[in-house]
Amino acid sequence: MSMLLEVSQALGLAGIGAGLTAIGAGLGIGKIGGSAMEAIARQPEASGKIQGAMLIVAAFVEAVALFSAVICLLVTTKA
């Protein structure tokens, strides 16, 4: 029964870590989107370049979030 409890605790910690990762990614992408909209409102003629840069940065944020969630799961399942 002790082994089952340890595995459950490890998976719980992995869930908390993955949740925190998702919250951080959501906040980061929200900040990127808000800043891009403000930039487009100030310079509408540069909207294409701003949107392109916004999408690239958002993809990087998502990649880091996915990577950290996978690492979180891998570390806790090794325990």
PDB file of C-alpha atoms in Angstrom:
ATOM      1  CA  MET A   1       0.000   0.000   0.000  1.00  0.00           C
ATOM      2  CA  SER A   2       2.941   2.330   0.656  1.00  0.00           C
ATOM      3  CA  MET A   3       4.129   2.019  -2.944  1.00  0.00           C
ATOM      4  CA  LEU A   4       0.702   3.048  -4.245  1.00  0.00           C
ATOM      5  CA  LEU A   5       0.725   6.089  -1.972  1.00  0.00           C
ATOM      6  CA  GLU A   6       4.166   7.144  -3.214  1.00  0.00           C
ATOM      7  CA  VAL A   7       3.099   6.812  -6.850  1.00  0.00           C
ATOM      8  CA  SER A   8      -0.087   8.780  -6.169  1.00  0.00           C
ATOM      9  CA  GLN A   9       1.882  11.560  -4.494  1.00  0.00           C
ATOM     10  CA  ALA A  10       4.343  11.690  -7.384  1.00  0.00           C
ATOM     11  CA  LEU A  11       1.554  11.942  -9.943  1.00  0.00           C
ATOM     12  CA  GLY A  12      -0.141  14.600  -7.839  1.00  0.00           C
ATOM     13  CA  LEU A  13       3.034  16.659  -7.806  1.00  0.00           C
ATOM     14  CA  ALA A  14       3.362  16.186 -11.558  1.00  0.00           C
ATOM     15  CA  GLY A  15      -0.187  17.473 -11.973  1.00  0.00           C
ATOM     16  CA  ILE A  16       0.552  20.527  -9.852  1.00  0.00           C
ATOM     17  CA  GLY A  17       3.718  21.233 -11.823  1.00  0.00           C
ATOM     18  CA  ALA A  18       1.941  20.829 -15.164  1.00  0.00           C
ATOM     19  CA  GLY A  19      -0.854  23.105 -13.941  1.00  0.00           C
ATOM     20  CA  LEU A  20       1.589  25.803 -12.912  1.00  0.00           C
ATOM     21  CA  THR A  21       3.261  25.479 -16.290  1.00  0.00           C
ATOM     22  CA  ALA A  22      -0.081  25.957 -18.056  1.00  0.00           C
ATOM     23  CA  ILE A  23      -0.870  29.022 -15.930  1.00  0.00           C
ATOM     24  CA  GLY A  24       2.511  30.551 -16.738  1.00  0.00           C
ATOM     25  CA  ALA A  25       2.084  29.894 -20.451  1.00  0.00           C
ATOM     26  CA  GLY A  26      -1.400  31.399 -20.414  1.00  0.00           C
ATOM     27  CA  LEU A  27      -0.172  34.534 -18.690  1.00  0.00           C
ATOM     28  CA  GLY A  28       2.755  34.832 -21.099  1.00  0.00           C
ATOM     29  CA  ILE A  29       0.624  34.456 -24.207  1.00  0.00           C
ATOM     30  CA  GLY A  30      -1.922  36.902 -22.801  1.00  0.00           C
ATOM     31  CA  LYS A  31       0.819  39.448 -22.272  1.00  0.00           C
ATOM     32  CA  ILE A  32       2.132  38.869 -25.807  1.00  0.00           C
ATOM     33  CA  GLY A  33      -1.338  39.280 -27.330  1.00  0.00           C
ATOM     34  CA  GLY A  34      -2.130  42.394 -25.319  1.00  0.00           C
ATOM     35  CA  SER A  35       1.151  44.034 -26.201  1.00  0.00           C
ATOM     36  CA  ALA A  36       0.714  43.157 -29.866  1.00  0.00           C
ATOM     37  CA  MET A  37      -2.767  44.692 -29.941  1.00  0.00           C
ATOM     38  CA  GLU A  38      -1.455  47.870 -28.343  1.00  0.00           C
ATOM     39  CA  ALA A  39       1.365  48.012 -30.887  1.00  0.00           C
ATOM     40  CA  ILE A  40      -1.046  47.519 -33.786  1.00  0.00           C
ATOM     41  CA  ALA A  41      -3.312  50.245 -32.397  1.00  0.00           C
ATOM     42  CA  ARG A  42      -0.363  52.635 -32.351  1.00  0.00           C
ATOM     43  CA  GLN A  43       1.009  51.680 -35.781  1.00  0.00           C
ATOM     44  CA  PRO A  44      -1.631  49.982 -37.933  1.00  0.00           C
ATOM     45  CA  GLU A  45       0.657  49.962 -40.975  1.00  0.00           C
ATOM     46  CA  ALA A  46       3.037  47.571 -39.196  1.00  0.00           C
ATOM     47  CA  SER A  47       0.335  45.054 -38.268  1.00  0.00           C
ATOM     48  CA  GLY A  48       1.705  42.302 -40.520  1.00  0.00           C
ATOM     49  CA  LYS A  49       5.172  42.388 -38.990  1.00  0.00           C
ATOM     50  CA  ILE A  50       3.752  42.632 -35.457  1.00  0.00           C
ATOM     51  CA  GLN A  51       1.426  39.678 -35.973  1.00  0.00           C
ATOM     52  CA  GLY A  52       4.235  37.565 -37.425  1.00  0.00           C
ATOM     53  CA  ALA A  53       6.515  38.300 -34.509  1.00  0.00           C
ATOM     54  CA  MET A  54       3.664  37.680 -32.063  1.00  0.00           C
ATOM     55  CA  LEU A  55       2.977  34.229 -33.515  1.00  0.00           C
ATOM     56  CA  ILE A  56       6.637  33.232 -33.404  1.00  0.00           C
ATOM     57  CA  VAL A  57       7.022  34.321 -29.777  1.00  0.00           C
ATOM     58  CA  ALA A  58       3.757  32.611 -28.798  1.00  0.00           C
ATOM     59  CA  ALA A  59       5.024  29.386 -30.386  1.00  0.00           C
ATOM     60  CA  PHE A  60       8.230  29.632 -28.354  1.00  0.00           C
ATOM     61  CA  VAL A  61       6.233  30.145 -25.142  1.00  0.00           C
ATOM     62  CA  GLU A  62       4.079  27.111 -25.919  1.00  0.00           C
ATOM     63  CA  ALA A  63       7.136  24.997 -26.714  1.00  0.00           C
ATOM     64  CA  VAL A  64       8.766  25.884 -23.396  1.00  0.00           C
ATOM     65  CA  ALA A  65       5.500  25.161 -21.560  1.00  0.00           C
ATOM     66  CA  LEU A  66       5.150  21.773 -23.217  1.00  0.00           C
ATOM     67  CA  PHE A  67       8.786  20.947 -22.533  1.00  0.00           C
ATOM     68  CA  SER A  68       8.473  21.840 -18.846  1.00  0.00           C
ATOM     69  CA  ALA A  69       5.257  19.833 -18.459  1.00  0.00           C
ATOM     70  CA  VAL A  70       6.923  16.770 -19.998  1.00  0.00           C
ATOM     71  CA  ILE A  71       9.974  17.196 -17.769  1.00  0.00           C
ATOM     72  CA  CYS A  72       7.678  17.499 -14.759  1.00  0.00           C
ATOM     73  CA  LEU A  73       5.995  14.206 -15.626  1.00  0.00           C
ATOM     74  CA  LEU A  74       9.293  12.454 -16.379  1.00  0.00           C
ATOM     75  CA  VAL A  75      10.935  13.542 -13.119  1.00  0.00           C
ATOM     76  CA  THR A  76       8.007  12.418 -10.976  1.00  0.00           C
ATOM     77  CA  THR A  77       7.614   9.047 -12.695  1.00  0.00           C
ATOM     78  CA  LYS A  78      11.330   8.298 -12.140  1.00  0.00           C
ATOM     79  CA  ALA A  79      10.873   8.720  -8.393  1.00  0.00           C
TER      80      ALA A  79
END
